[in-house]
PDB file of C-alpha atoms in Angstrom:
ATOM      1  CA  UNK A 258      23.026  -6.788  25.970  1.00  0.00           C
ATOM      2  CA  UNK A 259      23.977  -3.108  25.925  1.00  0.00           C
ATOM      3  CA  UNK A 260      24.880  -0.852  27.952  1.00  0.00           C
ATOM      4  CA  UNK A 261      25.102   2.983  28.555  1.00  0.00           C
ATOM      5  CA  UNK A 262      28.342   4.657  27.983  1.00  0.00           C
ATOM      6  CA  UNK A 263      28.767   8.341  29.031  1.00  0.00           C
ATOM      7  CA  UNK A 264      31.375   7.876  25.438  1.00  0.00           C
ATOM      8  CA  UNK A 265      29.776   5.966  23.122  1.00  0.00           C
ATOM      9  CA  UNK A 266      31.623   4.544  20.347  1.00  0.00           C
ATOM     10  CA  UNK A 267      30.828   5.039  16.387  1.00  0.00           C
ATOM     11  CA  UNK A 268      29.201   1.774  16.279  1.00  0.00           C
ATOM     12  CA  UNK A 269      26.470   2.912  19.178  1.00  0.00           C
ATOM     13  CA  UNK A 270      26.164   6.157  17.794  1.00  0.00           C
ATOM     14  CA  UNK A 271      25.458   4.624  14.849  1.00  0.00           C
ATOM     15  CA  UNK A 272      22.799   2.242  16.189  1.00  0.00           C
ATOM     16  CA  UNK A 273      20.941   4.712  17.595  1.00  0.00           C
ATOM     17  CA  UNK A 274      20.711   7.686  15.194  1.00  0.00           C
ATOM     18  CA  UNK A 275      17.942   7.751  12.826  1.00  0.00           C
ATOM     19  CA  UNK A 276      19.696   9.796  10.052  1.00  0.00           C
ATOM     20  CA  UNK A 277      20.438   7.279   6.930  1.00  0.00           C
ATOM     21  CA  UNK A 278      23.365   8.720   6.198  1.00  0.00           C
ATOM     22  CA  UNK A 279      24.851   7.860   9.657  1.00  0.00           C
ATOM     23  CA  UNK A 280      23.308   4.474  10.662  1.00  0.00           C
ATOM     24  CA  UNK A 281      22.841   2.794   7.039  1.00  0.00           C
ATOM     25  CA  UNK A 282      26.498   1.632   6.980  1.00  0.00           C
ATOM     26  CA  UNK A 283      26.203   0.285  10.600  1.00  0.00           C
ATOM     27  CA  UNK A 284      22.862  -1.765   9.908  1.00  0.00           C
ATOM     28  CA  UNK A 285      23.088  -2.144   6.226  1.00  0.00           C
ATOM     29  CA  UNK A 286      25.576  -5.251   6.789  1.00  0.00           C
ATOM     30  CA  UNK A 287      23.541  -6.459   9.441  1.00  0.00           C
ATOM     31  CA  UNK A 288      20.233  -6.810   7.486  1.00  0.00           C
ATOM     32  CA  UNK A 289      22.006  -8.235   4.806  1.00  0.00           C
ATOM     33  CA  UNK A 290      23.514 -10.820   7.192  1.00  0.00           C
ATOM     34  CA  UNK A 291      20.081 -11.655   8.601  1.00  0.00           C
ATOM     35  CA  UNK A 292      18.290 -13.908   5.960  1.00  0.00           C
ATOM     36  CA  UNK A 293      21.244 -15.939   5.387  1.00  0.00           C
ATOM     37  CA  UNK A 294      21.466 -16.521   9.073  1.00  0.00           C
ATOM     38  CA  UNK A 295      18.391 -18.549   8.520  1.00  0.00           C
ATOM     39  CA  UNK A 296      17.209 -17.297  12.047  1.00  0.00           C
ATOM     40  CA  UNK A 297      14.228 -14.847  12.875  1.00  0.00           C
ATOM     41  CA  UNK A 298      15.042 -11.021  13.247  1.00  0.00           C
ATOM     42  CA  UNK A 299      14.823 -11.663  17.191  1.00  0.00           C
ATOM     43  CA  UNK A 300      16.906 -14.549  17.379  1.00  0.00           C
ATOM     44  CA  UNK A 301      19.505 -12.602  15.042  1.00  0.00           C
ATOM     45  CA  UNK A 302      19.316  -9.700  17.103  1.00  0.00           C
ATOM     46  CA  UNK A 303      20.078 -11.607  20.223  1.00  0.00           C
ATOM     47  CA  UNK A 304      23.093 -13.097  18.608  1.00  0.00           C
ATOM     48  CA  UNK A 305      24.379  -9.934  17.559  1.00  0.00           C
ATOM     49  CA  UNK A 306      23.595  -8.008  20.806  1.00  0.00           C
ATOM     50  CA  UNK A 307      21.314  -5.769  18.588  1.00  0.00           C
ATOM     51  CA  UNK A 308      17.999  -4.139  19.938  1.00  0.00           C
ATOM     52  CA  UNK A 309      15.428  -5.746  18.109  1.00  0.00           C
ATOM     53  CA  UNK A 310      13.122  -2.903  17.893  1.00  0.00           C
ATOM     54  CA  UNK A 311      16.065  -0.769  16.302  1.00  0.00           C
ATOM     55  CA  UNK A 312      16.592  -3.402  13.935  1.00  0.00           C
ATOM     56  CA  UNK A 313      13.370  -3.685  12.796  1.00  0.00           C
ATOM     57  CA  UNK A 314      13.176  -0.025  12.530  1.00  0.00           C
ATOM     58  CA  UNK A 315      16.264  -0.474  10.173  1.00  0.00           C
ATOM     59  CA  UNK A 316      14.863  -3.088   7.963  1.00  0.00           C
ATOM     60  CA  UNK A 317      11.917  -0.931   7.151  1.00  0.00           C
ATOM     61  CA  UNK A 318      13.696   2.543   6.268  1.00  0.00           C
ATOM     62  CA  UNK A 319      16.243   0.881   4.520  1.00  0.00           C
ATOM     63  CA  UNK A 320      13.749  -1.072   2.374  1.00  0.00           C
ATOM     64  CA  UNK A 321      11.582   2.247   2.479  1.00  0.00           C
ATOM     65  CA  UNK A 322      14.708   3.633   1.019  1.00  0.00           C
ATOM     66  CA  UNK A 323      15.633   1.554  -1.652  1.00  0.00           C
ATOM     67  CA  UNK A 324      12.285   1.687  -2.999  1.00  0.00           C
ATOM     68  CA  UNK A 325      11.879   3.635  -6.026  1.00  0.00           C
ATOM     69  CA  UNK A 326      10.362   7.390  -5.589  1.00  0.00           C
ATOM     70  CA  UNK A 327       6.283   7.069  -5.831  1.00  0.00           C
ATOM     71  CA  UNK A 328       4.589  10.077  -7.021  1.00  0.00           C
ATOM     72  CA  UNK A 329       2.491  10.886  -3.847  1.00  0.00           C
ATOM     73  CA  UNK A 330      -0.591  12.660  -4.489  1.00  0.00           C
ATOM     74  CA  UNK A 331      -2.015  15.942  -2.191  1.00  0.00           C
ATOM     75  CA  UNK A 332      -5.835  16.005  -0.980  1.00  0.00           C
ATOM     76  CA  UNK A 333      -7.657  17.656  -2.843  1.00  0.00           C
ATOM     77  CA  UNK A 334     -10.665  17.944  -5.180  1.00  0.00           C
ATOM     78  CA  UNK A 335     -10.770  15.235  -7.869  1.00  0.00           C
ATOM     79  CA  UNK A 336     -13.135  16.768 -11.248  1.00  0.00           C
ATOM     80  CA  UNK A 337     -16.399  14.808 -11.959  1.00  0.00           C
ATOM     81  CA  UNK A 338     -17.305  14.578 -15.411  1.00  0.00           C
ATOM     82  CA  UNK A 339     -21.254  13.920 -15.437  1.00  0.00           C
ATOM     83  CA  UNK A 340     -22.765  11.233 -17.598  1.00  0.00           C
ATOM     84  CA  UNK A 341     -24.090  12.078 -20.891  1.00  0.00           C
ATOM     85  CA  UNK A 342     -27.989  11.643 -20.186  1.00  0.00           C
ATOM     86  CA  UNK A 343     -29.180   9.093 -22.747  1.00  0.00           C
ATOM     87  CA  UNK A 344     -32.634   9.736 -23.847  1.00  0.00           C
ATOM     88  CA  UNK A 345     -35.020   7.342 -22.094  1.00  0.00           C
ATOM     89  CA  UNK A 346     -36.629   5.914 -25.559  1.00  0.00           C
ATOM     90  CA  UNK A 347     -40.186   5.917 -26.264  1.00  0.00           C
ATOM     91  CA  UNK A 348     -42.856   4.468 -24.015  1.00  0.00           C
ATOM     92  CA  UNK A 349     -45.928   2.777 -24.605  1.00  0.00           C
ATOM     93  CA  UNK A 350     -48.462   2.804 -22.262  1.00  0.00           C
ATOM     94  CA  UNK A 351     -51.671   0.553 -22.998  1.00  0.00           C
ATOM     95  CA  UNK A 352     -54.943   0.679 -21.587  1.00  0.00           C
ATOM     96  CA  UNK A 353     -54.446  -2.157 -18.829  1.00  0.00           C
ATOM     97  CA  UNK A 354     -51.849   0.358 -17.300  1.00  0.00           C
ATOM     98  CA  UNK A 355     -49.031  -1.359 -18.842  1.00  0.00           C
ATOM     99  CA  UNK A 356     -46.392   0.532 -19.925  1.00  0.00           C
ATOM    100  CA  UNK A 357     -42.967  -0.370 -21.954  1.00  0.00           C
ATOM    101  CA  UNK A 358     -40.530   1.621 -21.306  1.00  0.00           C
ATOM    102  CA  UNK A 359     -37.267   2.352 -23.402  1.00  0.00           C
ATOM    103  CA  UNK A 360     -38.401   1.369 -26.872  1.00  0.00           C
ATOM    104  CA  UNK A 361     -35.383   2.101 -29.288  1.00  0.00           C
ATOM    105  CA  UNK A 362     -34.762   1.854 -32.543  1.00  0.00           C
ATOM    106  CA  UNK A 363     -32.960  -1.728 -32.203  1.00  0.00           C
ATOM    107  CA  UNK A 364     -35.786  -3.092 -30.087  1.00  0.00           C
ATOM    108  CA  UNK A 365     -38.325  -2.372 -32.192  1.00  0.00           C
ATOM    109  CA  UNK A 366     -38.308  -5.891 -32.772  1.00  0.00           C
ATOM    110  CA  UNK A 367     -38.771  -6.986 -29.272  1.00  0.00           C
ATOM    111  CA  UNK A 368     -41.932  -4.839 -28.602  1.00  0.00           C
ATOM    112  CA  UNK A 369     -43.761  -6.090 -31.679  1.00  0.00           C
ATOM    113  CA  UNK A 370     -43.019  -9.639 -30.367  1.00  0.00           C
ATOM    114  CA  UNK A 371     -44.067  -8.747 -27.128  1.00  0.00           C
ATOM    115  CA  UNK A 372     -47.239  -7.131 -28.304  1.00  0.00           C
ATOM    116  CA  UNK A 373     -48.506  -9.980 -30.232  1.00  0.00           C
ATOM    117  CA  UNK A 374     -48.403 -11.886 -27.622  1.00  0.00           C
ATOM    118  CA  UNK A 375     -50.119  -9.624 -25.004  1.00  0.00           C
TER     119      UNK A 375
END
């Protein structure tokens, strides 16, 4: 477990900054070390006498870090393009009040069929 030291060393000023540059070479080895320990991060930290929030805090800005550089979008207004407005086709209205609605060209067919049989 650690303790406070009115002088720390490199090594505790190292596991307690959160500037890369500074702790990366202190917890880089570390989290290296970890999955070939076979043991969970909290076990590991115990064994090392390493905070286990810290180290978990290390494992995801290093990962963070080695992760290549993702074009982050702002906010901001994103342009709609409408829909062309298709033309709703012909439609045939008979006397019982039944209408068909979106006669085309290619379903020509279709209505003649379906006006034989009404």
């Amino acid at each position: 477990m650690q303790t406070f030291s009115p002088n720390p060393t490199t090594e505790e000023k190292a596991m307690d900054t959160s500037d890369i540059t500074e702790g990366a070479p202190f917890w880089q080895p570390h989290i290296s070390a970890w999955p070939q320990s076979g043991l969970t991060q909290k076990a590991y930290c115990e064994q090392q006498e390493l905070r286990y929030s810290t180290f978990g805090y290390w494992v995801r800005k290093l990962r963070r870090a080695a992760e290549p550089a993702t074009e982050k979008k702002g906010a901001g207004f994103v342009p709609v393009i409408p829909a062309t407005v298709q033309p709703a086709g012909l439609i045939l209205s008979l006397p019982n009040g039944l209408e068909i609605r979106g006669i085309a060209t290619e379903t020509l067919p279709l209505v003649k069929q379906l006006l034989a049989v009404l």
